[in-house]
Coordinates of N, CA and C in Angstrom, one line a residue:
X28 N 98.5 94.7 116.7 CA 98.0 94.8 118.1 C 97.6 96.2 118.4
X29 N 98.4 97.1 118.0 CA 98.2 98.5 118.3 C 96.9 99.0 117.7
X30 N 96.7 98.6 116.4 CA 95.5 99.0 115.7 C 94.2 98.4 116.3
X31 N 94.3 97.1 116.7 CA 93.2 96.4 117.4 C 92.8 97.1 118.7
X32 N 93.8 97.4 119.5 CA 93.6 98.1 120.8 C 93.0 99.5 120.6
X33 N 93.5 100.2 119.6 CA 93.0 101.5 119.3 C 91.5 101.5 118.8
X34 N 91.3 100.5 117.9 CA 89.9 100.4 117.4 C 88.9 100.0 118.5
X35 N 89.4 99.2 119.5 CA 88.6 98.8 120.6 C 88.3 100.0 121.5
X36 N 89.3 100.8 121.7 CA 89.2 102.0 122.5 C 88.2 103.0 121.9
X37 N 88.2 103.1 120.6 CA 87.2 104.0 119.9 C 86.0 103.3 119.5
X38 N 85.8 102.1 119.9 CA 84.5 101.3 119.7 C 84.2 101.2 118.2
X39 N 85.2 100.9 117.4 CA 85.0 100.7 116.0 C 84.7 99.2 115.8
X40 N 84.0 98.9 114.7 CA 83.7 97.5 114.4 C 84.8 96.8 113.8
X41 N 84.7 95.5 113.6 CA 85.8 94.7 113.1 C 86.2 95.0 111.7
X42 N 85.2 95.4 110.9 CA 85.5 95.8 109.5 C 86.5 97.0 109.5
X43 N 86.3 97.9 110.4 CA 87.1 99.1 110.4 C 88.5 98.8 110.8
X44 N 88.7 97.9 111.8 CA 90.1 97.6 112.2 C 90.8 96.8 111.2
X45 N 90.2 95.9 110.6 CA 90.9 95.1 109.5 C 91.2 96.0 108.3
X46 N 90.3 96.9 108.0 CA 90.6 97.9 107.0 C 91.8 98.8 107.3
X47 N 91.9 99.2 108.6 CA 93.0 100.0 109.1 C 94.3 99.3 108.9
X48 N 94.3 98.0 109.3 CA 95.5 97.2 109.2 C 96.0 97.1 107.7
X49 N 95.0 96.9 106.8 CA 95.4 96.8 105.4 C 95.9 98.1 104.8
X50 N 95.3 99.2 105.2 CA 95.7 100.5 104.7 C 97.1 100.8 105.2
X51 N 97.3 100.5 106.5 CA 98.6 100.7 107.1 C 99.7 99.9 106.5
X52 N 99.5 98.6 106.2 CA 100.5 97.8 105.6 C 100.8 98.2 104.2
X53 N 99.8 98.6 103.4 CA 100.0 99.0 102.1 C 100.8 100.3 102.0
X54 N 100.5 101.2 102.9 CA 101.2 102.5 103.0 C 102.6 102.3 103.4
X55 N 102.9 101.4 104.4 CA 104.3 101.2 104.8 C 105.1 100.5 103.7
X56 N 104.5 99.6 103.0 CA 105.2 99.0 101.9 C 105.6 100.0 100.8
X57 N 104.7 101.0 100.5 CA 105.0 102.0 99.6 C 106.1 102.9 100.1
X58 N 106.1 103.2 101.4 CA 107.2 104.0 102.0 C 108.5 103.4 101.8
X59 N 108.6 102.1 102.1 CA 109.9 101.3 101.9 C 110.3 101.3 100.4
X60 N 109.3 101.0 99.6 CA 109.6 101.0 98.1 C 110.2 102.3 97.7
X61 N 109.6 103.4 98.1 CA 110.0 104.7 97.7 C 111.5 105.0 98.2
X62 N 111.8 104.5 99.3 CA 113.1 104.7 99.9 C 114.2 104.0 99.1
X63 N 113.9 102.8 98.7 CA 114.9 102.0 98.0 C 114.9 102.2 96.5
X64 N 113.8 102.8 96.0 CA 113.8 103.2 94.5 C 114.5 104.5 94.2
X65 N 114.7 105.3 95.3 CA 115.4 106.6 95.1 C 116.8 106.3 94.6
X66 N 117.3 107.1 93.6 CA 118.7 106.9 93.2 C 119.6 107.0 94.4
X67 N 120.5 106.1 94.5 CA 121.5 106.0 95.6 C 122.2 107.3 95.8
X68 N 122.7 107.9 94.7 CA 123.4 109.1 94.7 C 122.6 110.3 95.2
X69 N 121.4 110.3 94.8 CA 120.5 111.4 95.2 C 120.2 111.3 96.7
X70 N 120.0 110.1 97.2 CA 119.7 109.9 98.6 C 120.9 110.4 99.4
X71 N 122.1 110.0 99.0 CA 123.3 110.4 99.7 C 123.5 111.9 99.7
X72 N 123.3 112.5 98.5 CA 123.4 113.9 98.4 C 122.4 114.7 99.3
X73 N 121.2 114.2 99.3 CA 120.2 114.8 100.1 C 120.5 114.7 101.6
X74 N 121.0 113.5 102.0 CA 121.3 113.3 103.4 C 122.5 114.2 103.8
X75 N 123.5 114.3 102.9 CA 124.6 115.2 103.3 C 124.2 116.6 103.4
X76 N 123.2 117.0 102.5 CA 122.8 118.4 102.5 C 122.0 118.7 103.8
X77 N 121.3 117.7 104.3 CA 120.5 118.0 105.5 C 121.3 117.6 106.8
X78 N 122.5 117.1 106.6 CA 123.4 116.8 107.7 C 122.9 115.5 108.5
X79 N 122.3 114.6 107.7 CA 121.8 113.4 108.3 C 122.6 112.2 107.9
X80 N 122.5 111.1 108.6 CA 123.1 109.9 108.3 C 122.3 109.1 107.3
X81 N 122.9 107.9 107.0 CA 122.2 107.0 106.1 C 120.9 106.5 106.6
X82 N 120.7 106.5 107.9 CA 119.4 106.0 108.4 C 118.3 107.1 108.6
X83 N 118.5 108.3 107.9 CA 117.6 109.4 108.1 C 116.2 109.1 107.6
X84 N 116.1 108.4 106.5 CA 114.8 108.1 105.9 C 114.1 107.1 106.9
X85 N 114.8 106.1 107.3 CA 114.2 105.1 108.3 C 113.8 105.8 109.6
X86 N 114.6 106.7 110.0 CA 114.3 107.5 111.3 C 113.0 108.3 111.1
X87 N 112.9 108.9 109.9 CA 111.7 109.7 109.6 C 110.4 108.9 109.6
X88 N 110.5 107.6 109.0 CA 109.4 106.7 109.0 C 109.0 106.3 110.4
X89 N 110.0 106.0 111.2 CA 109.8 105.6 112.6 C 109.2 106.7 113.4
X90 N 109.7 107.9 113.2 CA 109.2 109.0 114.0 C 107.8 109.4 113.7
X91 N 107.3 109.1 112.5 CA 105.9 109.4 112.2 C 105.0 108.2 112.2
X92 N 105.5 107.1 112.7 CA 104.7 105.8 112.6 C 103.4 105.9 113.3
X93 N 103.5 106.3 114.6 CA 102.3 106.4 115.4 C 101.2 107.3 114.8
X94 N 101.7 108.5 114.3 CA 100.8 109.4 113.6 C 100.1 108.7 112.4
X95 N 100.9 108.0 111.6 CA 100.4 107.4 110.4 C 99.4 106.3 110.8
X96 N 99.7 105.5 111.9 CA 98.8 104.5 112.3 C 97.5 105.1 112.7
X97 N 97.5 106.1 113.5 CA 96.3 106.8 113.9 C 95.5 107.3 112.7
X98 N 96.2 107.8 111.7 CA 95.5 108.3 110.5 C 94.9 107.2 109.7
X99 N 95.5 106.0 109.7 CA 94.9 104.8 109.0 C 93.7 104.4 109.7
X100 N 93.6 104.4 111.0 CA 92.4 104.1 111.7 C 91.3 105.1 111.5
X101 N 91.7 106.4 111.4 CA 90.7 107.4 111.1 C 90.1 107.2 109.7
X102 N 91.0 106.9 108.7 CA 90.5 106.7 107.4 C 89.6 105.5 107.3
X103 N 89.9 104.4 108.0 CA 89.1 103.2 108.0 C 87.8 103.5 108.6
X104 N 87.7 104.3 109.7 CA 86.5 104.6 110.3 C 85.5 105.4 109.4
X105 N 86.1 106.2 108.6 CA 85.3 107.0 107.6 C 84.8 106.1 106.5
X106 N 85.5 105.0 106.2 CA 85.0 104.1 105.2 C 83.8 103.2 105.6
X107 N 83.9 102.8 106.9 CA 82.9 101.8 107.3 C 81.9 102.3 108.3
X108 N 82.2 103.5 109.0 CA 81.3 104.0 110.0 C 81.0 105.5 109.8
X109 N 80.2 105.8 108.8 CA 80.0 107.2 108.5 C 79.3 107.9 109.7
X110 N 78.6 107.2 110.5 CA 77.9 107.9 111.6 C 78.8 107.9 112.9
X111 N 80.0 107.2 112.9 CA 80.8 107.2 114.0 C 82.3 107.2 113.6
X112 N 82.6 108.3 112.9 CA 84.0 108.4 112.5 C 84.9 109.0 113.6
X113 N 86.2 108.7 113.5 CA 87.1 109.2 114.5 C 87.5 110.6 114.0
X114 N 87.1 111.6 114.7 CA 87.4 113.0 114.3 C 88.7 113.4 114.7
X115 N 89.1 114.6 114.3 CA 90.5 115.1 114.6 C 90.6 115.3 116.1
X116 N 89.6 115.8 116.8 CA 89.7 116.1 118.2 C 90.0 114.8 119.0
X117 N 89.3 113.7 118.6 CA 89.5 112.4 119.3 C 90.9 111.9 119.0
X118 N 91.4 112.0 117.8 CA 92.7 111.5 117.4 C 93.8 112.3 118.1
X119 N 93.6 113.7 118.2 CA 94.6 114.5 118.8 C 94.7 114.3 120.3
X120 N 93.6 114.1 120.9 CA 93.5 113.8 122.4 C 94.3 112.5 122.7
X121 N 94.1 111.5 121.8 CA 94.8 110.2 122.0 C 96.3 110.4 121.9
X122 N 96.7 111.1 120.8 CA 98.2 111.4 120.5 C 98.8 112.2 121.7
X123 N 98.0 113.1 122.2 CA 98.5 113.9 123.3 C 98.7 113.1 124.6
X124 N 97.9 112.1 124.7 CA 98.0 111.2 125.9 C 99.3 110.4 125.8
X125 N 99.9 110.3 124.6 CA 101.1 109.6 124.4 C 102.3 110.6 124.3
X126 N 102.0 111.8 124.7 CA 103.0 112.9 124.7 C 103.5 113.4 123.4
X127 N 102.6 113.2 122.4 CA 102.9 113.8 121.0 C 102.2 115.1 121.0
X128 N 102.8 116.1 120.3 CA 102.3 117.4 120.2 C 101.9 117.8 118.8
X129 N 101.2 116.9 118.1 CA 100.8 117.2 116.7 C 99.6 118.2 116.7
X130 N 99.5 118.9 115.6 CA 98.4 119.9 115.4 C 97.3 119.3 114.5
X131 N 96.2 119.9 114.4 CA 95.1 119.4 113.5 C 95.6 119.5 112.1
X132 N 96.4 120.5 111.8 CA 96.9 120.6 110.4 C 97.8 119.4 110.1
X133 N 98.7 119.0 111.0 CA 99.6 117.9 110.8 C 98.8 116.6 110.7
X134 N 97.7 116.5 111.4 CA 96.9 115.3 111.3 C 96.2 115.2 110.0
X135 N 95.7 116.3 109.5 CA 95.1 116.4 108.1 C 96.1 116.1 107.1
X136 N 97.3 116.6 107.2 CA 98.4 116.4 106.2 C 98.8 114.9 106.3
X137 N 98.7 114.3 107.4 CA 99.1 112.8 107.5 C 98.1 112.0 106.7
X138 N 96.8 112.3 106.9 CA 95.7 111.6 106.2 C 96.0 111.8 104.7
X139 N 96.2 113.0 104.2 CA 96.4 113.3 102.8 C 97.7 112.6 102.3
X140 N 98.7 112.5 103.1 CA 99.9 111.8 102.7 C 99.6 110.3 102.4
X141 N 98.8 109.7 103.3 CA 98.5 108.3 103.1 C 97.6 108.1 101.8
X142 N 96.6 109.0 101.7 CA 95.8 108.9 100.5 C 96.5 109.1 99.2
X143 N 97.4 110.1 99.2 CA 98.2 110.3 97.9 C 99.2 109.2 97.7
X144 N 99.8 108.6 98.7 CA 100.7 107.5 98.5 C 100.0 106.3 97.9
X145 N 98.8 106.1 98.4 CA 98.0 104.9 97.9 C 97.1 105.3 96.7
X146 N 97.3 106.5 96.2 CA 96.5 106.9 95.0 C 95.0 106.9 95.3
X147 N 94.7 107.2 96.6 CA 93.3 107.2 97.1 C 92.6 105.9 97.0
X148 N 93.3 104.8 96.8 CA 92.7 103.5 96.7 C 92.8 102.8 98.1
X149 N 91.9 103.2 99.0 CA 92.0 102.7 100.4 C 90.9 101.7 100.7
X150 N 89.9 101.7 99.8 CA 88.7 100.8 100.1 C 89.1 99.4 99.6
X151 N 90.0 98.7 100.3 CA 90.5 97.4 99.8 C 89.8 96.2 100.5
X152 N 89.9 95.1 99.9 CA 89.3 93.9 100.5 C 90.2 93.5 101.7
X153 N 89.5 92.8 102.7 CA 90.2 92.3 103.8 C 89.8 90.8 104.0
X154 N 90.5 90.1 104.8 CA 90.2 88.7 105.0 C 88.8 88.5 105.7
X155 N 88.4 89.6 106.4 CA 87.0 89.5 107.0 C 85.9 89.4 106.0
X156 N 86.1 90.2 104.9 CA 85.2 90.1 103.8 C 85.0 88.7 103.2
X157 N 86.2 88.1 103.0 CA 86.2 86.7 102.5 C 85.5 85.7 103.5
X158 N 85.8 85.9 104.7 CA 85.2 85.0 105.8 C 83.7 85.1 105.8
X159 N 83.2 86.3 105.8 CA 81.8 86.5 105.9 C 81.1 86.1 104.6
X160 N 81.7 86.3 103.5 CA 81.1 85.8 102.2 C 81.0 84.3 102.2
X161 N 82.1 83.6 102.6 CA 82.1 82.1 102.6 C 81.1 81.6 103.6
X162 N 81.0 82.2 104.8 CA 80.0 81.8 105.8 C 78.6 81.9 105.2
X163 N 78.3 82.9 104.5 CA 77.0 83.1 103.9 C 76.7 82.0 102.9
X164 N 77.7 81.6 102.1 CA 77.5 80.6 101.1 C 77.4 79.2 101.8
X165 N 78.1 79.0 102.9 CA 78.0 77.8 103.7 C 76.6 77.6 104.2
X166 N 76.0 78.7 104.7 CA 74.7 78.7 105.2 C 73.7 78.3 104.2
X167 N 73.8 78.8 103.0 CA 72.9 78.4 101.9 C 73.1 77.0 101.5
X168 N 74.3 76.5 101.6 CA 74.6 75.1 101.2 C 74.3 74.0 102.3
X169 N 73.7 74.5 103.4 CA 73.3 73.5 104.4 C 74.3 73.1 105.4
X170 N 75.2 74.0 105.8 CA 76.2 73.7 106.8 C 75.5 73.3 108.1
X171 N 76.0 72.2 108.7 CA 75.4 71.6 109.9 C 75.6 72.5 111.1
X172 N 76.6 73.3 111.1 CA 77.0 74.1 112.3 C 76.1 75.4 112.3
X173 N 75.5 75.8 113.4 CA 74.7 77.0 113.5 C 75.6 78.2 113.1
X174 N 74.9 79.1 112.3 CA 75.7 80.3 111.7 C 76.2 81.2 112.8
X175 N 75.5 81.6 113.8 CA 75.9 82.6 114.7 C 77.1 82.1 115.5
X176 N 77.1 80.9 116.2 CA 78.3 80.5 116.9 C 79.5 80.4 116.0
X177 N 79.3 79.9 114.7 CA 80.5 79.7 113.8 C 81.0 81.1 113.5
X178 N 80.2 82.1 113.2 CA 80.7 83.4 112.9 C 81.4 84.0 114.1
X179 N 80.9 83.9 115.3 CA 81.6 84.4 116.5 C 83.0 83.8 116.7
X180 N 83.0 82.4 116.5 CA 84.3 81.8 116.6 C 85.3 82.2 115.5
X181 N 84.8 82.4 114.3 CA 85.7 82.8 113.2 C 86.3 84.2 113.5
X182 N 85.5 85.1 114.2 CA 86.0 86.4 114.5 C 87.2 86.3 115.5
X183 N 87.0 85.4 116.5 CA 88.1 85.2 117.5 C 89.4 84.6 116.8
X184 N 89.1 83.6 116.0 CA 90.3 82.9 115.3 C 91.0 83.8 114.3
X185 N 90.2 84.7 113.7 CA 90.8 85.6 112.7 C 91.6 86.7 113.5
X186 N 91.1 87.2 114.6 CA 91.9 88.1 115.4 C 93.2 87.4 115.8
X187 N 93.1 86.2 116.3 CA 94.3 85.5 116.8 C 95.3 85.3 115.6
X188 N 94.8 84.9 114.4 CA 95.6 84.7 113.3 C 96.4 85.9 112.8
X189 N 95.7 87.1 113.0 CA 96.4 88.3 112.6 C 97.5 88.6 113.6
X190 N 97.2 88.4 114.9 CA 98.2 88.8 115.9 C 99.4 87.8 115.9
X191 N 99.1 86.6 115.4 CA 100.2 85.5 115.4 C 100.6 85.1 114.0
X192 N 100.4 86.1 113.1 CA 100.5 85.8 111.6 C 101.8 85.2 111.3
X193 N 102.9 85.9 111.7 CA 104.2 85.4 111.3 C 104.5 84.0 111.8
X194 N 104.2 83.7 113.0 CA 104.4 82.4 113.6 C 103.6 81.3 112.8
X195 N 102.3 81.7 112.6 CA 101.5 80.7 111.9 C 102.0 80.4 110.5
X196 N 102.4 81.4 109.7 CA 102.8 81.2 108.4 C 104.2 80.6 108.3
X197 N 105.0 80.8 109.3 CA 106.3 80.1 109.4 C 106.0 78.6 109.6
X198 N 105.1 78.2 110.5 CA 104.7 76.8 110.6 C 104.1 76.2 109.4
X199 N 103.3 77.0 108.7 CA 102.7 76.5 107.4 C 103.8 76.3 106.4
X200 N 104.8 77.2 106.3 CA 105.9 77.0 105.3 C 106.7 75.8 105.7
X201 N 106.9 75.5 106.9 CA 107.7 74.3 107.3 C 106.9 73.1 107.0
X202 N 105.6 73.1 107.1 CA 104.8 72.0 106.7 C 104.9 71.7 105.2
X203 N 104.8 72.8 104.5 CA 104.7 72.7 103.0 C 106.0 72.2 102.4
X204 N 107.2 72.6 103.0 CA 108.5 72.1 102.4 C 109.1 71.0 103.2
X205 N 108.4 70.6 104.3 CA 108.9 69.5 105.2 C 110.3 69.8 105.6
X206 N 110.6 71.0 106.0 CA 111.9 71.4 106.4 C 111.8 72.7 107.3
X207 N 112.6 72.7 108.4 CA 112.5 73.8 109.3 C 113.4 74.9 108.9
X208 N 114.2 74.7 107.9 CA 115.1 75.8 107.5 C 114.9 76.1 106.0
X209 N 113.9 76.8 105.6 CA 113.7 77.1 104.2 C 114.7 78.0 103.5
X210 N 114.9 77.8 102.2 CA 115.9 78.6 101.5 C 115.2 80.0 101.2
X211 N 116.0 80.9 100.8 CA 115.5 82.3 100.5 C 114.5 82.2 99.3
X212 N 114.8 81.3 98.3 CA 113.9 81.1 97.2 C 112.5 80.6 97.7
X213 N 112.6 79.6 98.6 CA 111.3 79.1 99.1 C 110.5 80.1 99.8
X214 N 111.2 81.0 100.6 CA 110.5 82.0 101.4 C 109.9 83.0 100.4
X215 N 110.6 83.4 99.3 CA 110.1 84.3 98.4 C 108.9 83.8 97.7
X216 N 108.9 82.5 97.2 CA 107.8 81.9 96.6 C 106.6 81.8 97.5
X217 N 106.8 81.7 98.8 CA 105.8 81.5 99.8 C 105.0 82.8 100.0
X218 N 105.5 84.0 99.6 CA 104.9 85.2 99.8 C 103.5 85.2 99.1
X219 N 103.3 84.5 98.0 CA 102.0 84.4 97.4 C 101.0 83.8 98.3
X220 N 101.4 82.8 99.1 CA 100.6 82.1 100.0 C 100.1 83.1 101.1
X221 N 101.1 83.8 101.6 CA 100.8 84.8 102.7 C 99.8 85.9 102.3
X222 N 99.8 86.2 101.0 CA 98.9 87.2 100.5 C 97.6 86.7 100.0
X223 N 97.3 85.4 100.1 CA 96.1 84.7 99.6 C 95.0 84.8 100.7
X224 N 94.1 85.8 100.6 CA 93.1 86.0 101.5 C 92.0 84.9 101.5
X225 N 91.8 84.3 100.4 CA 90.9 83.2 100.3 C 91.3 82.0 101.1
X226 N 92.6 81.7 100.9 CA 93.2 80.6 101.7 C 93.1 80.9 103.2
X227 N 93.4 82.1 103.6 CA 93.3 82.5 105.0 C 91.9 82.3 105.5
X228 N 90.9 82.8 104.7 CA 89.5 82.7 105.1 C 89.0 81.2 105.3
X229 N 89.4 80.4 104.3 CA 88.9 79.0 104.5 C 89.6 78.3 105.7
X230 N 90.9 78.7 105.9 CA 91.6 78.2 107.1 C 91.0 78.6 108.4
X231 N 90.5 79.9 108.4 CA 89.9 80.4 109.6 C 88.5 79.7 109.9
X232 N 87.8 79.5 108.8 CA 86.5 78.8 109.0 C 86.6 77.4 109.4
X233 N 87.6 76.7 108.7 CA 87.9 75.3 109.0 C 88.3 75.1 110.5
X234 N 89.2 76.0 110.9 CA 89.7 75.9 112.3 C 88.6 76.1 113.3
X235 N 87.7 77.1 113.0 CA 86.6 77.5 113.9 C 85.6 76.3 113.9
X236 N 85.4 75.7 112.8 CA 84.4 74.6 112.8 C 85.0 73.4 113.6
X237 N 86.3 73.2 113.5 CA 86.9 72.1 114.3 C 86.8 72.3 115.8
X238 N 87.0 73.6 116.2 CA 86.9 74.0 117.6 C 85.5 73.8 118.1
X239 N 84.5 74.2 117.3 CA 83.1 74.1 117.8 C 82.6 72.7 117.8
X240 N 82.9 71.9 116.7 CA 82.4 70.6 116.7 C 83.1 69.7 115.7
X241 N 84.1 69.0 116.1 CA 85.0 68.2 115.2 C 84.1 67.2 114.3
X242 N 83.0 66.8 114.8 CA 82.1 65.9 114.1 C 81.7 66.4 112.7
X243 N 81.5 67.8 112.7 CA 81.0 68.4 111.4 C 82.2 69.0 110.6
X244 N 83.4 68.8 111.1 CA 84.5 69.4 110.4 C 84.7 68.9 109.0
X245 N 84.6 67.7 108.7 CA 84.8 67.1 107.4 C 83.8 67.7 106.4
X246 N 82.5 67.9 106.9 CA 81.5 68.4 106.0 C 81.8 69.9 105.6
X247 N 82.3 70.6 106.6 CA 82.7 72.0 106.3 C 83.8 72.1 105.3
X248 N 84.8 71.3 105.5 CA 86.0 71.3 104.6 C 85.6 70.9 103.2
X249 N 84.7 69.9 103.1 CA 84.2 69.5 101.7 C 83.5 70.7 101.1
X250 N 82.7 71.4 101.8 CA 81.9 72.5 101.3 C 82.9 73.6 100.8
X251 N 83.9 73.9 101.7 CA 84.9 74.9 101.4 C 85.7 74.6 100.1
X252 N 86.0 73.3 100.0 CA 86.8 72.8 98.8 C 85.9 73.0 97.6
X253 N 84.6 72.7 97.6 CA 83.8 72.8 96.4 C 83.6 74.3 96.1
X254 N 83.5 75.2 97.1 CA 83.2 76.6 96.9 C 84.4 77.3 96.3
X255 N 85.6 77.0 96.8 CA 86.8 77.8 96.5 C 87.8 77.1 95.6
X256 N 87.7 75.7 95.5 CA 88.7 75.0 94.7 C 90.0 74.7 95.5
X257 N 90.1 75.2 96.7 CA 91.3 75.0 97.5 C 91.2 73.6 98.0
X258 N 92.3 72.8 97.9 CA 92.3 71.4 98.2 C 92.1 71.2 99.7
X259 N 91.5 70.0 100.0 CA 91.2 69.7 101.4 C 92.6 69.6 102.2
X260 N 93.6 69.1 101.5 CA 94.9 69.0 102.1 C 95.5 70.4 102.5
X261 N 95.3 71.4 101.7 CA 95.8 72.8 102.0 C 95.0 73.3 103.1
X262 N 93.6 73.1 103.2 CA 92.8 73.5 104.3 C 93.2 72.9 105.6
X263 N 93.5 71.6 105.5 CA 93.9 70.8 106.7 C 95.2 71.4 107.2
X264 N 96.2 71.6 106.3 CA 97.5 72.1 106.8 C 97.4 73.5 107.4
X265 N 96.5 74.4 106.9 CA 96.4 75.7 107.4 C 95.7 75.6 108.8
X266 N 94.7 74.8 108.9 CA 94.1 74.6 110.2 C 95.0 74.0 111.3
X267 N 95.9 73.1 110.8 CA 96.9 72.5 111.7 C 97.8 73.6 112.2
X268 N 98.2 74.5 111.3 CA 99.2 75.5 111.7 C 98.6 76.5 112.7
X269 N 97.3 76.8 112.5 CA 96.6 77.7 113.4 C 96.4 77.1 114.8
X270 N 95.9 75.8 114.8 CA 95.6 75.1 116.0 C 96.9 74.9 116.8
X271 N 98.0 74.6 116.1 CA 99.2 74.4 116.8 C 99.6 75.6 117.7
X272 N 99.3 76.8 117.2 CA 99.6 78.0 118.0 C 98.5 78.4 119.0
X273 N 97.3 78.0 118.7 CA 96.2 78.2 119.7 C 96.5 77.3 120.9
X274 N 96.8 76.1 120.7 CA 97.1 75.1 121.8 C 98.4 75.4 122.4
X275 N 99.4 75.8 121.6 CA 100.7 76.1 122.2 C 101.6 74.9 122.1
X276 N 101.3 73.9 121.4 CA 102.1 72.7 121.2 C 101.8 72.0 120.0
X277 N 102.7 71.1 119.5 CA 102.4 70.3 118.3 C 101.6 69.1 118.7
X278 N 100.5 68.9 118.0 CA 99.6 67.8 118.4 C 99.5 66.9 117.1
X279 N 99.1 65.6 117.3 CA 98.9 64.7 116.2 C 97.8 65.3 115.2

């Protein structure tokens, strides 16, 4: 939500904000991995030497989180909007409005820290890329729904799905295992589903088609099944999970 609001404030397009979210998540995962991969003894020794407690690493991550988030948005803007990048002055002004006193040097170092942590591999795919690619194929295949309204609805539903992601995937997991209390093993195996951008994309398009015109929904699902190989049942279940949270209640 923070990334979306900041991208809106800086008038960045949707590609930039989804890119920023993906960069931020990959960076934070690496930060956590580095913390737990450090030798336990070395971590304790370092913490004692600096007079810090066992939560020092976590505190350091939390203390710089807003700075890192802003840097991720900056990097994303440079990838997708070469003519409208978020420069250091704009970023610093925003951080100062939140009572942070970072310098331009610290802002530059933050960007470099993210780039080095991710080995400079920040131009990653996002669900938006998959959605727009599938919409283009649907158009060529003779989808009965007009392209522009379907695209606009998909953007709204994709935003919603990002903001409500945990709740939606929890519902989807419960549907898949037919149980409201999944085991740790089931949760672990389900991570592959949460990382499947193609499944997310077909679910977004299917849900959007249903909202726009339920009469054409079956045709859209059939096309998506043929294009991606994802079963109609899986598409149905994903759409059900999203619609449940859009409506705010469980419906038939």
